[in-house]
PDB file of C-alpha atoms in Angstrom:
ATOM      1  CA  MET A   1      56.743 217.989 195.283  1.00 51.00           C
ATOM      2  CA  SER A   2      59.718 215.705 195.862  1.00 79.00           C
ATOM      3  CA  ALA A   3      60.830 214.295 199.192  1.00 93.00           C
ATOM      4  CA  PRO A   4      63.293 215.908 201.619  1.00 97.00           C
ATOM      5  CA  VAL A   5      66.886 215.548 200.492  1.00 98.00           C
ATOM      6  CA  THR A   6      70.355 215.829 202.012  1.00 98.00           C
ATOM      7  CA  ALA A   7      73.179 217.331 199.975  1.00 98.00           C
ATOM      8  CA  ILE A   8      76.385 215.700 201.170  1.00 98.00           C
ATOM      9  CA  VAL A   9      79.421 217.879 200.546  1.00 98.00           C
ATOM     10  CA  ILE A  10      83.111 217.186 201.133  1.00 97.00           C
ATOM     11  CA  LEU A  11      85.420 220.188 201.502  1.00 98.00           C
ATOM     12  CA  ASN A  12      89.146 219.735 200.784  1.00 97.00           C
ATOM     13  CA  LEU A  13      90.871 222.285 203.008  1.00 97.00           C
ATOM     14  CA  GLN A  14      94.246 223.931 202.925  1.00 96.00           C
ATOM     15  CA  PRO A  15      96.416 222.302 205.651  1.00 94.00           C
ATOM     16  CA  GLY A  16      95.903 223.917 209.043  1.00 93.00           C
ATOM     17  CA  THR A  17      92.798 225.821 207.991  1.00 93.00           C
ATOM     18  CA  ALA A  18      90.445 227.046 210.722  1.00 94.00           C
ATOM     19  CA  ILE A  19      87.118 226.472 209.028  1.00 95.00           C
ATOM     20  CA  GLU A  20      84.738 227.569 211.779  1.00 95.00           C
ATOM     21  CA  GLN A  21      84.378 231.214 210.738  1.00 96.00           C
ATOM     22  CA  PRO A  22      83.968 230.491 207.014  1.00 97.00           C
ATOM     23  CA  LEU A  23      81.274 227.958 207.906  1.00 97.00           C
ATOM     24  CA  ARG A  24      79.458 230.533 210.026  1.00 96.00           C
ATOM     25  CA  ASP A  25      79.690 232.960 207.110  1.00 97.00           C
ATOM     26  CA  ILE A  26      78.233 230.519 204.598  1.00 96.00           C
ATOM     27  CA  PHE A  27      75.495 229.557 207.041  1.00 96.00           C
ATOM     28  CA  GLU A  28      74.353 233.200 207.038  1.00 96.00           C
ATOM     29  CA  VAL A  29      73.918 232.889 203.277  1.00 97.00           C
ATOM     30  CA  PHE A  30      72.244 229.475 203.443  1.00 97.00           C
ATOM     31  CA  SER A  31      69.852 230.614 206.153  1.00 96.00           C
ATOM     32  CA  ARG A  32      68.270 233.045 203.664  1.00 95.00           C
ATOM     33  CA  GLN A  33      67.362 230.241 201.268  1.00 96.00           C
ATOM     34  CA  GLU A  34      63.821 228.968 200.987  1.00 96.00           C
ATOM     35  CA  GLY A  35      63.648 225.274 201.835  1.00 97.00           C
ATOM     36  CA  LEU A  36      66.834 225.029 203.896  1.00 97.00           C
ATOM     37  CA  GLN A  37      66.283 222.895 206.996  1.00 97.00           C
ATOM     38  CA  ARG A  38      69.642 222.507 208.749  1.00 97.00           C
ATOM     39  CA  ILE A  39      73.383 222.038 208.243  1.00 97.00           C
ATOM     40  CA  SER A  40      75.549 219.564 210.155  1.00 97.00           C
ATOM     41  CA  TRP A  41      79.305 219.351 209.774  1.00 98.00           C
ATOM     42  CA  GLY A  42      82.453 217.722 211.071  1.00 98.00           C
ATOM     43  CA  ARG A  43      86.041 216.904 210.180  1.00 97.00           C
ATOM     44  CA  TRP A  44      87.124 213.417 209.192  1.00 97.00           C
ATOM     45  CA  GLU A  45      88.902 211.741 212.070  1.00 97.00           C
ATOM     46  CA  GLU A  46      91.202 210.147 209.487  1.00 97.00           C
ATOM     47  CA  ALA A  47      92.086 213.416 207.701  1.00 96.00           C
ATOM     48  CA  ALA A  48      91.523 216.743 209.449  1.00 94.00           C
ATOM     49  CA  GLU A  49      91.718 218.652 206.148  1.00 96.00           C
ATOM     50  CA  LYS A  50      88.519 216.926 204.998  1.00 97.00           C
ATOM     51  CA  VAL A  51      85.243 218.460 206.203  1.00 98.00           C
ATOM     52  CA  GLN A  52      81.908 216.729 205.734  1.00 98.00           C
ATOM     53  CA  LEU A  53      78.701 218.767 205.391  1.00 98.00           C
ATOM     54  CA  PHE A  54      75.152 217.400 205.555  1.00 98.00           C
ATOM     55  CA  ILE A  55      72.844 220.105 204.154  1.00 98.00           C
ATOM     56  CA  ASP A  56      69.167 219.236 204.570  1.00 97.00           C
ATOM     57  CA  TRP A  57      66.594 220.706 202.195  1.00 98.00           C
ATOM     58  CA  ASP A  58      62.815 220.448 201.933  1.00 97.00           C
ATOM     59  CA  ASN A  59      63.313 218.972 198.473  1.00 96.00           C
ATOM     60  CA  LEU A  60      65.772 218.857 195.594  1.00 96.00           C
ATOM     61  CA  GLU A  61      64.027 221.778 193.898  1.00 96.00           C
ATOM     62  CA  SER A  62      64.948 224.016 196.856  1.00 96.00           C
ATOM     63  CA  HIS A  63      68.613 223.125 196.480  1.00 97.00           C
ATOM     64  CA  ARG A  64      68.540 223.679 192.708  1.00 96.00           C
ATOM     65  CA  LYS A  65      66.877 227.054 193.250  1.00 96.00           C
ATOM     66  CA  PHE A  66      69.751 228.077 195.520  1.00 96.00           C
ATOM     67  CA  GLU A  67      72.301 226.947 192.912  1.00 95.00           C
ATOM     68  CA  ALA A  68      70.530 229.210 190.417  1.00 95.00           C
ATOM     69  CA  SER A  69      70.282 232.120 192.851  1.00 91.00           C
ATOM     70  CA  GLY A  70      73.197 234.041 191.398  1.00 92.00           C
ATOM     71  CA  ALA A  71      74.666 236.334 194.063  1.00 95.00           C
ATOM     72  CA  ASP A  72      74.046 234.064 197.072  1.00 96.00           C
ATOM     73  CA  TYR A  73      75.465 230.972 195.374  1.00 96.00           C
ATOM     74  CA  GLN A  74      78.482 232.941 194.196  1.00 96.00           C
ATOM     75  CA  ALA A  75      78.953 234.349 197.716  1.00 97.00           C
ATOM     76  CA  VAL A  76      79.346 230.859 199.158  1.00 97.00           C
ATOM     77  CA  GLY A  77      81.971 230.072 196.534  1.00 96.00           C
ATOM     78  CA  ALA A  78      83.836 233.281 197.318  1.00 97.00           C
ATOM     79  CA  ILE A  79      83.899 232.492 201.046  1.00 97.00           C
ATOM     80  CA  LEU A  80      85.211 228.964 200.538  1.00 97.00           C
ATOM     81  CA  LYS A  81      87.665 229.501 197.683  1.00 96.00           C
ATOM     82  CA  PRO A  82      90.559 230.863 199.834  1.00 96.00           C
ATOM     83  CA  VAL A  83      90.497 227.854 202.187  1.00 97.00           C
ATOM     84  CA  LEU A  84      90.148 225.044 199.625  1.00 97.00           C
ATOM     85  CA  VAL A  85      92.829 223.143 197.718  1.00 97.00           C
ATOM     86  CA  ALA A  86      90.312 221.573 195.339  1.00 95.00           C
ATOM     87  CA  PRO A  87      86.653 222.075 194.461  1.00 94.00           C
ATOM     88  CA  PRO A  88      84.118 220.472 196.820  1.00 95.00           C
ATOM     89  CA  SER A  89      82.494 217.179 195.892  1.00 95.00           C
ATOM     90  CA  MET A  90      78.751 216.736 196.362  1.00 96.00           C
ATOM     91  CA  TYR A  91      75.989 214.187 196.000  1.00 97.00           C
ATOM     92  CA  HIS A  92      72.416 213.735 197.240  1.00 98.00           C
ATOM     93  CA  VAL A  93      70.701 211.125 199.397  1.00 98.00           C
ATOM     94  CA  HIS A  94      67.203 210.577 200.750  1.00 97.00           C
ATOM     95  CA  PHE A  95      67.551 209.324 204.314  1.00 96.00           C
ATOM     96  CA  SER A  96      64.647 207.657 206.077  1.00 93.00           C
ATOM     97  CA  PRO A  97      63.902 208.986 208.592  1.00 92.00           C
ATOM     98  CA  HIS A  98      64.876 212.478 207.497  1.00 95.00           C
ATOM     99  CA  PRO A  99      66.972 213.768 209.090  1.00 93.00           C
ATOM    100  CA  PRO A 100      68.715 210.761 210.737  1.00 94.00           C
ATOM    101  CA  SER A 101      68.933 212.578 214.076  1.00 95.00           C
ATOM    102  CA  ALA A 102      69.711 209.465 216.129  1.00 96.00           C
ATOM    103  CA  VAL A 103      72.730 208.737 213.935  1.00 98.00           C
ATOM    104  CA  LEU A 104      74.083 212.282 213.671  1.00 97.00           C
ATOM    105  CA  GLY A 105      73.634 212.797 217.413  1.00 97.00           C
ATOM    106  CA  ALA A 106      75.980 209.922 218.237  1.00 98.00           C
ATOM    107  CA  PRO A 107      79.463 210.724 219.600  1.00 98.00           C
ATOM    108  CA  ILE A 108      81.008 209.516 216.330  1.00 98.00           C
ATOM    109  CA  VAL A 109      79.496 208.599 212.962  1.00 98.00           C
ATOM    110  CA  GLU A 110      80.921 206.017 210.597  1.00 98.00           C
ATOM    111  CA  LEU A 111      80.243 206.917 206.965  1.00 98.00           C
ATOM    112  CA  ALA A 112      80.655 203.953 204.637  1.00 98.00           C
ATOM    113  CA  THR A 113      80.415 204.633 200.905  1.00 97.00           C
ATOM    114  CA  PHE A 114      80.051 201.602 198.639  1.00 97.00           C
ATOM    115  CA  TYR A 115      80.912 201.956 194.953  1.00 96.00           C
ATOM    116  CA  SER A 116      79.529 200.108 191.906  1.00 95.00           C
ATOM    117  CA  VAL A 117      77.102 198.084 193.987  1.00 96.00           C
ATOM    118  CA  SER A 118      75.256 194.987 192.807  1.00 95.00           C
ATOM    119  CA  ALA A 119      71.524 194.662 192.159  1.00 93.00           C
ATOM    120  CA  THR A 120      71.059 192.824 195.484  1.00 95.00           C
ATOM    121  CA  PHE A 121      73.228 195.183 197.523  1.00 97.00           C
ATOM    122  CA  GLU A 122      70.442 196.942 199.413  1.00 97.00           C
ATOM    123  CA  THR A 123      69.002 193.627 200.607  1.00 97.00           C
ATOM    124  CA  ASP A 124      72.446 192.409 201.664  1.00 97.00           C
ATOM    125  CA  ILE A 125      73.513 195.595 203.485  1.00 98.00           C
ATOM    126  CA  THR A 126      70.187 195.701 205.324  1.00 98.00           C
ATOM    127  CA  LYS A 127      70.867 192.195 206.657  1.00 98.00           C
ATOM    128  CA  PHE A 128      74.404 193.161 207.669  1.00 98.00           C
ATOM    129  CA  LEU A 129      73.311 196.315 209.464  1.00 98.00           C
ATOM    130  CA  SER A 130      70.649 194.382 211.375  1.00 98.00           C
ATOM    131  CA  VAL A 131      73.519 192.340 212.826  1.00 98.00           C
ATOM    132  CA  LEU A 132      75.736 195.377 213.411  1.00 98.00           C
ATOM    133  CA  GLU A 133      72.976 197.211 215.287  1.00 97.00           C
ATOM    134  CA  LYS A 134      73.183 194.557 218.019  1.00 98.00           C
ATOM    135  CA  ALA A 135      76.873 195.218 218.631  1.00 98.00           C
ATOM    136  CA  GLU A 136      77.937 196.988 221.798  1.00 98.00           C
ATOM    137  CA  GLY A 137      78.393 200.711 221.174  1.00 98.00           C
ATOM    138  CA  CYS A 138      76.234 200.907 218.052  1.00 98.00           C
ATOM    139  CA  VAL A 139      73.778 203.786 218.549  1.00 98.00           C
ATOM    140  CA  ALA A 140      71.738 203.825 215.325  1.00 98.00           C
ATOM    141  CA  THR A 141      72.034 203.249 211.576  1.00 98.00           C
ATOM    142  CA  THR A 142      70.580 204.603 208.349  1.00 98.00           C
ATOM    143  CA  HIS A 143      71.364 203.751 204.740  1.00 98.00           C
ATOM    144  CA  CYS A 144      70.216 204.523 201.208  1.00 97.00           C
ATOM    145  CA  PHE A 145      71.245 204.728 197.573  1.00 98.00           C
ATOM    146  CA  ILE A 146      73.084 207.831 196.399  1.00 98.00           C
ATOM    147  CA  ASP A 147      71.175 209.741 193.709  1.00 97.00           C
ATOM    148  CA  GLU A 148      74.177 210.362 191.495  1.00 96.00           C
ATOM    149  CA  ASP A 149      76.439 207.712 189.996  1.00 95.00           C
ATOM    150  CA  LEU A 150      79.880 207.903 191.631  1.00 95.00           C
ATOM    151  CA  ALA A 151      83.387 206.603 191.048  1.00 89.00           C
ATOM    152  CA  LYS A 152      86.018 206.204 193.718  1.00 80.00           C
ATOM    153  CA  GLU A 153      88.689 208.868 193.257  1.00 71.00           C
ATOM    154  CA  GLY A 154      91.180 207.559 190.744  1.00 67.00           C
ATOM    155  CA  GLY A 155      89.047 204.437 190.350  1.00 66.00           C
ATOM    156  CA  GLU A 156      86.780 202.837 187.804  1.00 73.00           C
ATOM    157  CA  GLU A 157      83.979 204.345 185.767  1.00 86.00           C
ATOM    158  CA  LYS A 158      81.020 205.817 187.598  1.00 92.00           C
ATOM    159  CA  GLY A 159      78.368 203.438 188.858  1.00 94.00           C
ATOM    160  CA  LYS A 160      75.555 203.077 191.362  1.00 96.00           C
ATOM    161  CA  ALA A 161      76.713 203.919 194.895  1.00 97.00           C
ATOM    162  CA  TYR A 162      75.326 203.452 198.388  1.00 98.00           C
ATOM    163  CA  LEU A 163      75.834 205.211 201.725  1.00 98.00           C
ATOM    164  CA  ALA A 164      75.535 203.775 205.216  1.00 98.00           C
ATOM    165  CA  ALA A 165      75.749 206.091 208.232  1.00 98.00           C
ATOM    166  CA  ILE A 166      76.283 204.364 211.565  1.00 98.00           C
ATOM    167  CA  GLY A 167      76.351 206.108 214.917  1.00 98.00           C
ATOM    168  CA  TRP A 168      78.812 204.753 217.488  1.00 98.00           C
ATOM    169  CA  SER A 169      79.753 205.534 221.047  1.00 98.00           C
ATOM    170  CA  SER A 170      83.389 205.769 219.876  1.00 98.00           C
ATOM    171  CA  VAL A 171      85.726 204.760 217.052  1.00 98.00           C
ATOM    172  CA  ASP A 172      87.097 202.096 219.380  1.00 98.00           C
ATOM    173  CA  ALA A 173      83.597 200.625 219.781  1.00 98.00           C
ATOM    174  CA  HIS A 174      83.313 200.362 215.994  1.00 98.00           C
ATOM    175  CA  GLU A 175      86.671 198.669 215.683  1.00 98.00           C
ATOM    176  CA  LYS A 176      85.858 196.189 218.450  1.00 98.00           C
ATOM    177  CA  ALA A 177      82.455 195.396 216.942  1.00 98.00           C
ATOM    178  CA  MET A 178      84.102 194.415 213.650  1.00 97.00           C
ATOM    179  CA  THR A 179      86.083 191.698 215.443  1.00 97.00           C
ATOM    180  CA  THR A 180      83.063 189.982 216.984  1.00 98.00           C
ATOM    181  CA  LYS A 181      82.019 186.661 215.485  1.00 98.00           C
ATOM    182  CA  ASP A 182      78.503 187.679 214.440  1.00 98.00           C
ATOM    183  CA  VAL A 183      79.713 190.793 212.623  1.00 98.00           C
ATOM    184  CA  ALA A 184      82.729 189.079 211.062  1.00 97.00           C
ATOM    185  CA  ASP A 185      80.563 186.219 209.808  1.00 98.00           C
ATOM    186  CA  SER A 186      78.171 188.709 208.168  1.00 97.00           C
ATOM    187  CA  LEU A 187      80.762 191.070 206.702  1.00 97.00           C
ATOM    188  CA  HIS A 188      80.566 189.505 203.240  1.00 96.00           C
ATOM    189  CA  LEU A 189      77.039 190.931 202.964  1.00 97.00           C
ATOM    190  CA  ALA A 190      78.483 194.459 203.101  1.00 96.00           C
ATOM    191  CA  THR A 191      81.573 193.957 200.970  1.00 94.00           C
ATOM    192  CA  GLY A 192      80.698 191.248 198.460  1.00 94.00           C
ATOM    193  CA  GLY A 193      78.381 193.389 196.368  1.00 95.00           C
ATOM    194  CA  ALA A 194      80.600 196.463 195.956  1.00 95.00           C
ATOM    195  CA  SER A 195      83.792 197.109 194.032  1.00 93.00           C
ATOM    196  CA  HIS A 196      85.223 199.433 196.700  1.00 93.00           C
ATOM    197  CA  VAL A 197      84.297 200.607 200.187  1.00 95.00           C
ATOM    198  CA  GLU A 198      85.429 203.924 201.690  1.00 95.00           C
ATOM    199  CA  ILE A 199      85.046 204.404 205.434  1.00 97.00           C
ATOM    200  CA  ARG A 200      85.608 207.528 207.498  1.00 97.00           C
ATOM    201  CA  HIS A 201      84.520 208.759 210.937  1.00 98.00           C
ATOM    202  CA  VAL A 202      83.019 212.166 211.673  1.00 98.00           C
ATOM    203  CA  LYS A 203      81.928 213.899 214.859  1.00 98.00           C
ATOM    204  CA  PHE A 204      79.025 216.012 213.674  1.00 98.00           C
ATOM    205  CA  GLN A 205      77.858 219.329 215.065  1.00 96.00           C
ATOM    206  CA  SER A 206      75.201 221.765 213.917  1.00 94.00           C
ATOM    207  CA  LEU A 207      75.694 225.196 212.408  1.00 87.00           C
TER     208      LEU A 207
END
């Protein structure tokens, strides 16, 4: 049996949408699924119409079984369709530890997605994060490859991608940390091996 997996979903909402009740409704459906562990969610600080979901499963097979469930899978689509302007995007990651409770429990979480990463990227980002973890306000970090190949929206062809999730005491703490000498001197380790980097901040809560 495969390892625990997190399905990471981005919802693109209609402007001004109150998403709380639809999320409660879909959680009722998800809670009936074998292998579901938990769901965490939050809006992007940078764009309130973007909602990030972390859906934890016992394994990828459990998620695929839900997708093939018929009525339940269709019910989730029916609940979300009226509040979306575009279909959700989704990919899978295998965090270690699973789930990354220390990160998601932080007041704010930086999600950094790196596109078309180099063969040495994991080694380089690990070195960078070891420096970042010493910065004031950094709570915890986790990072891993993304299972699916991804392309930045409107960008190049799909390629290997990587996700880093970093818990902070505040967005301001993150911004200040990036100006410190140690972090600035190490930044090339995080950016040199990727074609693009997308960063957003999310305050997660549980369903």
